[in-house]
PDB file of C-alpha atoms in Angstrom:
ATOM      1  CA  MET A   1      22.884 -21.006  25.947  1.00  0.00           C
ATOM      2  CA  LYS A   2      21.536 -17.680  24.680  1.00  0.00           C
ATOM      3  CA  LYS A   3      23.716 -15.755  27.153  1.00  0.00           C
ATOM      4  CA  LYS A   4      26.815 -17.535  25.879  1.00  0.00           C
ATOM      5  CA  ILE A   5      26.030 -16.738  22.233  1.00  0.00           C
ATOM      6  CA  HIS A   6      25.173 -13.152  23.154  1.00  0.00           C
ATOM      7  CA  PHE A   7      28.538 -12.816  24.960  1.00  0.00           C
ATOM      8  CA  TYR A   8      30.454 -14.040  21.908  1.00  0.00           C
ATOM      9  CA  HIS A   9      28.622 -11.608  19.627  1.00  0.00           C
ATOM     10  CA  ILE A  10      29.461  -8.695  21.903  1.00  0.00           C
ATOM     11  CA  LEU A  11      33.081  -9.822  22.192  1.00  0.00           C
ATOM     12  CA  PHE A  12      33.365 -10.168  18.412  1.00  0.00           C
ATOM     13  CA  LEU A  13      31.886  -6.702  17.806  1.00  0.00           C
ATOM     14  CA  PHE A  14      34.177  -5.174  20.443  1.00  0.00           C
ATOM     15  CA  LEU A  15      37.273  -6.718  18.854  1.00  0.00           C
ATOM     16  CA  LEU A  16      36.155  -5.694  15.368  1.00  0.00           C
ATOM     17  CA  LEU A  17      35.566  -2.118  16.484  1.00  0.00           C
ATOM     18  CA  THR A  18      38.910  -1.973  18.319  1.00  0.00           C
ATOM     19  CA  PHE A  19      40.895  -3.237  15.331  1.00  0.00           C
ATOM     20  CA  SER A  20      38.981  -0.925  12.964  1.00  0.00           C
ATOM     21  CA  ILE A  21      39.822   2.108  15.085  1.00  0.00           C
ATOM     22  CA  LEU A  22      43.486   1.092  15.318  1.00  0.00           C
ATOM     23  CA  PHE A  23      43.609   0.449  11.563  1.00  0.00           C
ATOM     24  CA  ILE A  24      42.193   3.872  10.719  1.00  0.00           C
ATOM     25  CA  HIS A  25      44.204   5.724  13.365  1.00  0.00           C
ATOM     26  CA  GLN A  26      47.626   4.343  12.521  1.00  0.00           C
ATOM     27  CA  ASP A  27      49.107   5.827   9.346  1.00  0.00           C
ATOM     28  CA  HIS A  28      51.593   2.991   8.936  1.00  0.00           C
ATOM     29  CA  PHE A  29      48.684   0.606   8.299  1.00  0.00           C
ATOM     30  CA  TYR A  30      47.223   2.873   5.632  1.00  0.00           C
ATOM     31  CA  HIS A  31      49.859   3.594   2.997  1.00  0.00           C
ATOM     32  CA  THR A  32      47.749   5.063   0.220  1.00  0.00           C
ATOM     33  CA  ARG A  33      47.381   8.822   0.141  1.00  0.00           C
ATOM     34  CA  ILE A  34      46.014  10.707  -2.825  1.00  0.00           C
ATOM     35  CA  ILE A  35      48.432  13.195  -4.373  1.00  0.00           C
ATOM     36  CA  ALA A  36      46.466  14.327  -7.437  1.00  0.00           C
ATOM     37  CA  ILE A  37      43.485  13.425  -9.604  1.00  0.00           C
ATOM     38  CA  SER A  38      42.857  14.957 -13.016  1.00  0.00           C
ATOM     39  CA  TRP A  39      40.470  14.216 -15.880  1.00  0.00           C
ATOM     40  CA  SER A  40      41.253  15.012 -19.490  1.00  0.00           C
ATOM     41  CA  LYS A  41      39.262  17.576 -21.394  1.00  0.00           C
ATOM     42  CA  LYS A  42      37.307  16.712 -24.523  1.00  0.00           C
ATOM     43  CA  ASP A  43      39.831  18.698 -26.574  1.00  0.00           C
ATOM     44  CA  PHE A  44      42.486  16.086 -25.658  1.00  0.00           C
ATOM     45  CA  ASP A  45      40.440  13.278 -27.214  1.00  0.00           C
ATOM     46  CA  ALA A  46      36.915  13.900 -28.474  1.00  0.00           C
ATOM     47  CA  ASN A  47      35.997  10.196 -28.254  1.00  0.00           C
ATOM     48  CA  HIS A  48      37.272   9.327 -24.777  1.00  0.00           C
ATOM     49  CA  HIS A  49      37.592  10.898 -21.359  1.00  0.00           C
ATOM     50  CA  TYR A  50      40.659   9.791 -19.368  1.00  0.00           C
ATOM     51  CA  GLY A  51      41.533  10.222 -15.716  1.00  0.00           C
ATOM     52  CA  VAL A  52      44.869  10.042 -13.927  1.00  0.00           C
ATOM     53  CA  TYR A  53      45.054   9.168 -10.240  1.00  0.00           C
ATOM     54  CA  VAL A  54      48.451   9.703  -8.519  1.00  0.00           C
ATOM     55  CA  TYR A  55      48.972   8.292  -5.014  1.00  0.00           C
ATOM     56  CA  THR A  56      51.658   7.116  -2.601  1.00  0.00           C
ATOM     57  CA  GLY A  57      52.572   3.470  -2.268  1.00  0.00           C
ATOM     58  CA  ASN A  58      54.813   1.495   0.058  1.00  0.00           C
ATOM     59  CA  MET A  59      58.029   2.611   1.686  1.00  0.00           C
ATOM     60  CA  GLN A  60      61.136   1.025   0.170  1.00  0.00           C
ATOM     61  CA  SER A  61      64.586   1.671   1.714  1.00  0.00           C
ATOM     62  CA  GLY A  62      63.887   5.175   3.021  1.00  0.00           C
ATOM     63  CA  GLN A  63      61.824   6.307   0.035  1.00  0.00           C
ATOM     64  CA  ILE A  64      58.107   6.283  -0.643  1.00  0.00           C
ATOM     65  CA  GLU A  65      56.813   4.949  -3.954  1.00  0.00           C
ATOM     66  CA  ILE A  66      54.742   7.261  -6.156  1.00  0.00           C
ATOM     67  CA  LYS A  67      52.189   5.267  -8.157  1.00  0.00           C
ATOM     68  CA  ALA A  68      49.590   6.114 -10.793  1.00  0.00           C
ATOM     69  CA  LYS A  69      46.474   4.657 -12.405  1.00  0.00           C
ATOM     70  CA  ILE A  70      44.645   5.654 -15.564  1.00  0.00           C
ATOM     71  CA  TYR A  71      40.883   5.504 -15.837  1.00  0.00           C
ATOM     72  CA  CYS A  72      38.821   5.567 -19.016  1.00  0.00           C
ATOM     73  CA  ASP A  73      35.154   6.491 -18.672  1.00  0.00           C
ATOM     74  CA  ASP A  74      33.841   4.795 -21.788  1.00  0.00           C
ATOM     75  CA  LYS A  75      35.325   1.387 -20.910  1.00  0.00           C
ATOM     76  CA  PHE A  76      34.897   1.661 -17.113  1.00  0.00           C
ATOM     77  CA  PHE A  77      38.292   0.194 -16.315  1.00  0.00           C
ATOM     78  CA  SER A  78      41.553   1.262 -14.752  1.00  0.00           C
ATOM     79  CA  HIS A  79      45.085   0.567 -15.898  1.00  0.00           C
ATOM     80  CA  ASN A  80      47.733   0.465 -13.186  1.00  0.00           C
ATOM     81  CA  LEU A  81      50.946   2.207 -14.252  1.00  0.00           C
ATOM     82  CA  GLY A  82      52.758   1.005 -11.140  1.00  0.00           C
ATOM     83  CA  VAL A  83      55.621   2.987  -9.627  1.00  0.00           C
ATOM     84  CA  ILE A  84      56.307   6.164 -11.600  1.00  0.00           C
ATOM     85  CA  GLY A  85      58.790   7.697  -9.148  1.00  0.00           C
ATOM     86  CA  VAL A  86      59.991   7.910  -5.546  1.00  0.00           C
ATOM     87  CA  SER A  87      60.124  10.575  -2.865  1.00  0.00           C
ATOM     88  CA  ASP A  88      61.973  10.910   0.444  1.00  0.00           C
ATOM     89  CA  PHE A  89      60.543   9.459   3.640  1.00  0.00           C
ATOM     90  CA  ASN A  90      61.716  10.431   7.113  1.00  0.00           C
ATOM     91  CA  SER A  91      61.397   8.319  10.247  1.00  0.00           C
ATOM     92  CA  ASN A  92      58.028   9.782  11.285  1.00  0.00           C
ATOM     93  CA  ASP A  93      56.059  10.352   8.125  1.00  0.00           C
ATOM     94  CA  ILE A  94      56.010  11.420   4.498  1.00  0.00           C
ATOM     95  CA  ASN A  95      57.001  14.995   3.698  1.00  0.00           C
ATOM     96  CA  PHE A  96      53.636  15.349   1.984  1.00  0.00           C
ATOM     97  CA  SER A  97      54.071  18.994   0.940  1.00  0.00           C
ATOM     98  CA  ASP A  98      57.248  18.031  -0.961  1.00  0.00           C
ATOM     99  CA  VAL A  99      55.505  15.042  -2.544  1.00  0.00           C
ATOM    100  CA  VAL A 100      52.589  17.182  -3.733  1.00  0.00           C
ATOM    101  CA  ALA A 101      54.948  19.867  -5.063  1.00  0.00           C
ATOM    102  CA  ARG A 102      56.906  17.259  -7.047  1.00  0.00           C
ATOM    103  CA  TRP A 103      54.123  14.894  -8.174  1.00  0.00           C
ATOM    104  CA  GLY A 104      50.843  16.802  -7.750  1.00  0.00           C
ATOM    105  CA  VAL A 105      50.884  18.526 -11.140  1.00  0.00           C
ATOM    106  CA  ILE A 106      49.062  16.809 -14.022  1.00  0.00           C
ATOM    107  CA  ASN A 107      49.168  18.542 -17.422  1.00  0.00           C
ATOM    108  CA  TRP A 108      47.150  17.355 -20.393  1.00  0.00           C
ATOM    109  CA  LYS A 109      48.844  18.214 -23.694  1.00  0.00           C
ATOM    110  CA  PRO A 110      47.891  17.208 -27.271  1.00  0.00           C
ATOM    111  CA  ASN A 111      50.708  14.607 -27.318  1.00  0.00           C
ATOM    112  CA  GLY A 112      49.820  13.034 -23.927  1.00  0.00           C
ATOM    113  CA  VAL A 113      49.813  13.682 -20.210  1.00  0.00           C
ATOM    114  CA  TYR A 114      52.684  14.873 -18.006  1.00  0.00           C
ATOM    115  CA  ILE A 115      52.650  13.894 -14.338  1.00  0.00           C
ATOM    116  CA  GLY A 116      54.839  15.789 -11.884  1.00  0.00           C
ATOM    117  CA  SER A 117      56.997  18.877 -11.924  1.00  0.00           C
ATOM    118  CA  LYS A 118      59.863  19.482 -14.327  1.00  0.00           C
ATOM    119  CA  ASP A 119      62.367  17.948 -11.868  1.00  0.00           C
ATOM    120  CA  SER A 120      60.450  14.704 -11.580  1.00  0.00           C
ATOM    121  CA  SER A 121      58.193  14.207 -14.576  1.00  0.00           C
ATOM    122  CA  TYR A 122      56.512  11.122 -15.974  1.00  0.00           C
ATOM    123  CA  PHE A 123      55.043  11.161 -19.493  1.00  0.00           C
ATOM    124  CA  ILE A 124      52.290   9.010 -20.980  1.00  0.00           C
ATOM    125  CA  SER A 125      51.824   9.479 -24.723  1.00  0.00           C
ATOM    126  CA  ASP A 126      48.423   9.812 -26.366  1.00  0.00           C
ATOM    127  CA  LYS A 127      49.126   6.613 -28.317  1.00  0.00           C
ATOM    128  CA  VAL A 128      49.609   4.654 -25.083  1.00  0.00           C
ATOM    129  CA  LEU A 129      46.370   6.113 -23.665  1.00  0.00           C
ATOM    130  CA  LYS A 130      44.381   5.234 -26.778  1.00  0.00           C
ATOM    131  CA  ASP A 131      45.746   1.659 -26.809  1.00  0.00           C
ATOM    132  CA  LEU A 132      44.510   0.955 -23.274  1.00  0.00           C
TER     133      LEU A 132
END
C-alpha cells in the first residue's frame, strides 16, 4: 500500500513540475509584462504617495492591450484603470521596444500624471487620484 501511495505522490510532483515549466516557458500563457512603474514625489501631493504600474494585457484582434493600475501607499490598495491603450502585435510576439517607447514614459505634473508618449498619452488628473 505504501508503494502505491508513494508512486502517486511522485507522479503528481512530476506532472506539477512539468506543467509549471511549460507555463513559465511559454509566453502565450503569461500575458502580463511590465512596461513601466513610477512613484509620485512628495511635491506632487504632500499627504499621499501614489504609484502607477503600466503593463500589457491580452491580445485582441491583432493588438495588445495596455493596462494600468494606481497604488496609494497610505491606503494600501490598488485601483485598476483597465485598458488605457493598444499596441500592435505580430504573429510571433509583442514588439516590446515599440510598446515601451510609446507607453513606458510616466510624467508626474502638478495637475496629474501623464502615461505614454505624446502620440499615445493617457492622463489621470490629480482630482481623480485624490478621490481614489
